[in-house]
Short mmCIF file of C-alpha atoms in Angstrom, two decimals:
data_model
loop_
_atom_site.label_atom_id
_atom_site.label_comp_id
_atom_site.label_asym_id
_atom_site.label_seq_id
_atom_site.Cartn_x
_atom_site.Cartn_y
_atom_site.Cartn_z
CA UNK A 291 -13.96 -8.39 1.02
CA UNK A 292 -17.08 -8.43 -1.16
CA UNK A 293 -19.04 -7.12 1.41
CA UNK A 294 -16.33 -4.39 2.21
CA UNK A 295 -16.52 -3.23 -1.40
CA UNK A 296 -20.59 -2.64 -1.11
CA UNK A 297 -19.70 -0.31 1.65
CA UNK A 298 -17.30 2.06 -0.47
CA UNK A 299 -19.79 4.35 -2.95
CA UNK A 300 -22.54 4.73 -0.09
CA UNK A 301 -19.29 5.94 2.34
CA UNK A 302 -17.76 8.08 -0.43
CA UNK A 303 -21.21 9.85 -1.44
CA UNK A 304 -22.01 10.52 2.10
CA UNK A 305 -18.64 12.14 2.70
CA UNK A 306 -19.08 14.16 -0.11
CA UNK A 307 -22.83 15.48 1.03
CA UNK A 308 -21.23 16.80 3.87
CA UNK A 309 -18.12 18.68 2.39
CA UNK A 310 -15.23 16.74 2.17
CA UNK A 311 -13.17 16.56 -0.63
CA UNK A 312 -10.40 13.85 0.03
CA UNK A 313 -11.17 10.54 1.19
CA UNK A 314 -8.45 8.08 1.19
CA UNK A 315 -8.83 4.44 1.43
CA UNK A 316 -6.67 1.54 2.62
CA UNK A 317 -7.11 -1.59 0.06
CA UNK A 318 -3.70 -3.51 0.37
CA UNK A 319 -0.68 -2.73 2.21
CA UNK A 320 2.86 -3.97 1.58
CA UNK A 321 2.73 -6.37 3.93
CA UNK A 322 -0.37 -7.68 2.79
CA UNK A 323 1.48 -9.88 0.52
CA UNK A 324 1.70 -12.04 3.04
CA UNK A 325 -1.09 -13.44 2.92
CA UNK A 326 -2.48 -16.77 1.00
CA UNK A 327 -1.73 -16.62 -2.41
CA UNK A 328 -5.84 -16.96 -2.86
CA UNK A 329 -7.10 -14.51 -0.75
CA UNK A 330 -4.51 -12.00 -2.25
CA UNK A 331 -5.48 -12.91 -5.92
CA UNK A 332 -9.20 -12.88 -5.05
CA UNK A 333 -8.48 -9.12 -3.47
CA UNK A 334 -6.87 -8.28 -6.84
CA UNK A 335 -9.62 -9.65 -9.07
CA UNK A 336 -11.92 -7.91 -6.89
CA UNK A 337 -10.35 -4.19 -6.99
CA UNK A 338 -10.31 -4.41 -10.74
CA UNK A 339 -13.84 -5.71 -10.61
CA UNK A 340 -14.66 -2.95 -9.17
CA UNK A 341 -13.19 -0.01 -11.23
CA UNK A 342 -14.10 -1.30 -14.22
CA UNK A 343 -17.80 -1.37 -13.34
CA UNK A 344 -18.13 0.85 -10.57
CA UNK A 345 -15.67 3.48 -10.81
CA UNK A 346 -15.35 3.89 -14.45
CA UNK A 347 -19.09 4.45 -14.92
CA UNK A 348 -18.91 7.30 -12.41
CA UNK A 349 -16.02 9.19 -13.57
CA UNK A 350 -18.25 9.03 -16.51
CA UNK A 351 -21.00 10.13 -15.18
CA UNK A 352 -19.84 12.01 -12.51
CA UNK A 353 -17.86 15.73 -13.64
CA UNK A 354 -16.63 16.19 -9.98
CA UNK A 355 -14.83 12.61 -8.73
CA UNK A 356 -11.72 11.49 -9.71
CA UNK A 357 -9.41 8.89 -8.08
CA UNK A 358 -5.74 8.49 -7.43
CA UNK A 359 -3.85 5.54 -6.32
CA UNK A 360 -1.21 5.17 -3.49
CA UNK A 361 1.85 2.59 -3.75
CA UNK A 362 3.82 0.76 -5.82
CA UNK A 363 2.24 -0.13 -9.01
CA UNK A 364 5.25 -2.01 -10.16
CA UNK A 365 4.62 -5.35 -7.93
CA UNK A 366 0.88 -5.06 -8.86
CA UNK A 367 -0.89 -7.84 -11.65
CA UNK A 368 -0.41 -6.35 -14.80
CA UNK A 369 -4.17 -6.65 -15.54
CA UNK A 370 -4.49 -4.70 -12.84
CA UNK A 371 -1.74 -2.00 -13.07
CA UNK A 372 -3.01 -1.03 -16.60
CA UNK A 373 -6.93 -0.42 -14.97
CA UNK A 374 -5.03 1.93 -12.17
CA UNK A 375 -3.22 3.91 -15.01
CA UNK A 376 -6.57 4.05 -17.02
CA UNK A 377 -8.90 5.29 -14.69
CA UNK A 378 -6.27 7.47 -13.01
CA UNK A 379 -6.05 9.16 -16.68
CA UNK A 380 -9.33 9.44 -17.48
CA UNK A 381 -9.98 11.96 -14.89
CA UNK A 382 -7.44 14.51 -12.74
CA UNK A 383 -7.48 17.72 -10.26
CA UNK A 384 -11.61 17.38 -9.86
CA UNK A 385 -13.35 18.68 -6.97
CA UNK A 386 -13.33 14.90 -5.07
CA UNK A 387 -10.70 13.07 -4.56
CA UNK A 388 -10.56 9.45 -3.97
CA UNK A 389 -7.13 7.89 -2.80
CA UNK A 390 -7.06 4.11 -2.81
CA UNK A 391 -3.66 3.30 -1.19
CA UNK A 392 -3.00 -0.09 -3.26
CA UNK A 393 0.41 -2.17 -3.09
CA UNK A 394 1.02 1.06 -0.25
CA UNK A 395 3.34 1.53 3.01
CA UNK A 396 3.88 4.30 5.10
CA UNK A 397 7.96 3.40 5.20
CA UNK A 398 8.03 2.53 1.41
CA UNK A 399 6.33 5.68 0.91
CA UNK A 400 8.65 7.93 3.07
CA UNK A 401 11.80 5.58 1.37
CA UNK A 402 10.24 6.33 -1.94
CA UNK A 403 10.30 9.79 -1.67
CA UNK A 404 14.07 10.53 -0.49
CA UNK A 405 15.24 8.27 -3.33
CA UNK A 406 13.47 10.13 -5.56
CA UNK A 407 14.66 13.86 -4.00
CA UNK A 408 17.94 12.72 -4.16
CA UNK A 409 17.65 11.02 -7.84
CA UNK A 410 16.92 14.62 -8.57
CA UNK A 411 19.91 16.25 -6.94
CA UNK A 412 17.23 17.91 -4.09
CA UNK A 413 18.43 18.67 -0.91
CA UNK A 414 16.16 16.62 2.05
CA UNK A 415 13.73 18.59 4.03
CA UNK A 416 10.52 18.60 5.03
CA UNK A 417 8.94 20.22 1.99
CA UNK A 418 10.91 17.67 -0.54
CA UNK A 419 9.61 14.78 0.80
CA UNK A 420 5.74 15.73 1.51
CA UNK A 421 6.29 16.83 -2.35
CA UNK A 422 7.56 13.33 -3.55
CA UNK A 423 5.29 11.17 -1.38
CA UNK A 424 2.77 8.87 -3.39
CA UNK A 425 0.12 11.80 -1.99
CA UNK A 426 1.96 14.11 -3.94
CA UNK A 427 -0.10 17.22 -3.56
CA UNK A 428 -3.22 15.97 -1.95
CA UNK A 429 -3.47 17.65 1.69
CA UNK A 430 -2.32 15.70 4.82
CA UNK A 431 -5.46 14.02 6.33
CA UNK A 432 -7.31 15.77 8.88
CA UNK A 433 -9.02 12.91 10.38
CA UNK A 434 -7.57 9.10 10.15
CA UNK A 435 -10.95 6.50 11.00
CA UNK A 436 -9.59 3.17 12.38
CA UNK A 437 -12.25 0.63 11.85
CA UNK A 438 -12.42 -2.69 13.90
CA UNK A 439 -10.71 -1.69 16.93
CA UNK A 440 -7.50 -1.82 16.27
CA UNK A 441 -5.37 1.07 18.07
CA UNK A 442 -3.32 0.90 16.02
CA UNK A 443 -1.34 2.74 12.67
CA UNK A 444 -0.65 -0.12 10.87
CA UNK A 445 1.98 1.66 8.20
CA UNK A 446 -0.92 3.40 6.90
CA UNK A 447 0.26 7.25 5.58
CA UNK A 448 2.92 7.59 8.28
CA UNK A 449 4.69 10.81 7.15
CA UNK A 450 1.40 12.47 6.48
CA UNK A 451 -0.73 11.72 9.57
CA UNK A 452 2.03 13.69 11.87
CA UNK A 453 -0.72 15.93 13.40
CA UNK A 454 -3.99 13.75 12.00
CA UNK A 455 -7.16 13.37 14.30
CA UNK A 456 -7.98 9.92 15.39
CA UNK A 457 -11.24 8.33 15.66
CA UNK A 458 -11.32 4.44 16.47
CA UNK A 459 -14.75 2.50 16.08
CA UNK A 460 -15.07 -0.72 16.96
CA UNK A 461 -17.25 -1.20 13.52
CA UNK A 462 -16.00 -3.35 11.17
CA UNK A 463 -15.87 -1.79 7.70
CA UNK A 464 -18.39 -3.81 6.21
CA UNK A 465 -20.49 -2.31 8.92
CA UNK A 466 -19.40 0.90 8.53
CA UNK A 467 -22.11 3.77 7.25
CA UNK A 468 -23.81 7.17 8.09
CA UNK A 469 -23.85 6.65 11.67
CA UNK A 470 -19.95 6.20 11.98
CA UNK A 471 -19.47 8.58 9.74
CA UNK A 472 -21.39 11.41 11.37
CA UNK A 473 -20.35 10.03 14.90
CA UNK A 474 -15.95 10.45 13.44
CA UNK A 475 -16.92 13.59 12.24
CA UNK A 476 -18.42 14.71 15.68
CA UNK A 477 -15.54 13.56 17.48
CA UNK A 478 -13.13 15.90 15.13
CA UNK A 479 -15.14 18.74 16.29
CA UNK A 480 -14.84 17.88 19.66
CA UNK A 481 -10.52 18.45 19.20
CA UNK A 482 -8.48 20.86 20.35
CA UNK A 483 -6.10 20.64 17.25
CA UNK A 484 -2.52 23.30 18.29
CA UNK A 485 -0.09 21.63 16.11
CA UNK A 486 2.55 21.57 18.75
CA UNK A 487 1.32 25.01 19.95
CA UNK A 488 -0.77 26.84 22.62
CA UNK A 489 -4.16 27.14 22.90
CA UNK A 490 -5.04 30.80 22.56
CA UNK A 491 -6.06 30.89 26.03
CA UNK A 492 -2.92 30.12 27.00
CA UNK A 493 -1.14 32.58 24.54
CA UNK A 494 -2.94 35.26 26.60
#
């Protein structure tokens, strides 16, 4: 995990060099909870290690990054929760966006956001519950990177990944750099993305 968290500002300020404005980041999922009781606190201690002298320092610093967090606060440490909220407020709608999906599930997001459409009296479509996700109004990723191998979604933004690119590396994240970056990105380029459509060939 320590390793993994090295890997994060080198990954974000390479994706940013290139010209991409939302990166989103999978630290703990719902079902994470599962495991030990020490590894989970030790992942805890470690996220709010490093906000509070990684992330808070570049907010500062940096006029153009802000981040967002994904999930549940509720079930979070409350050490923790109250570093979210603060770094959260001390910067919104900049140019780069970092999500860090924390306490996050793709069915506890979708679940989240009918309860709270119809808590509201909205009717259920499409546009209600993109709207009330825990992305809110961060665009639906173009490109999901699966790390490790895995083929595999694991819960991981399952409403909003409907017509997302995949690119699976066998890297391990604490592996993960420039090359795989550049080499995902390549692969994008290589799609044919029709959204259910025809290619324009075809349309001919």
């Amino acid at each position: 995990h320590i390793a993994g968290a090295k890997k994060i500002q080198p990954a974000l300020e390479y994706f940013r060099k290139i010209g991409v404005h939302y990166v989103t980041l999978y630290a703990f999922s719902t079902e994470n909870w599962k495991r030990p009781d020490e590894e989970v606190d030790t992942i805890m201690k470690l996220v709010y290690k490093y906000l509070d002298e990684v992330v808070i320092k570049t907010i500062k610093k940096d006029k153009d990054f802000c981040i967002k967090f994904l999930g549940d606060k509720a079930r979070l440490p409350e050490y923790l929760r109250r570093k979210c909220i603060e770094v959260e407020e001390m910067a919104k709608d900049r140019p780069f966006v970092c999500c860090v999906a924390l306490n996050y599930g793709g069915r506890d997001d979708i679940v989240h956001s009918v309860r709270t459409a119809i808590e509201k009296g909205e009717e259920i479509t499409e546009e209600t519950i993109s709207k009330y996700t825990y992305t809110g109004n961060v665009p639906d990723p173009d490109m999901i990177i699966r790390t490790g191998g895995d083929f595999r979604i694991s819960n991981f933004l399952l409403w909003q990944s409907a017509y997302s690119e995949f690119v699976v590396l066998d890297t391990l994240w604490p592996d993960f750099g420039e090359k795989e970056i550049n080499y995902s990105v390549n692969e994008f380029y290589k799609r044919n993305r029709r959204f259910g459509g025809l290619d324009k060939e075809d349309r001919k």
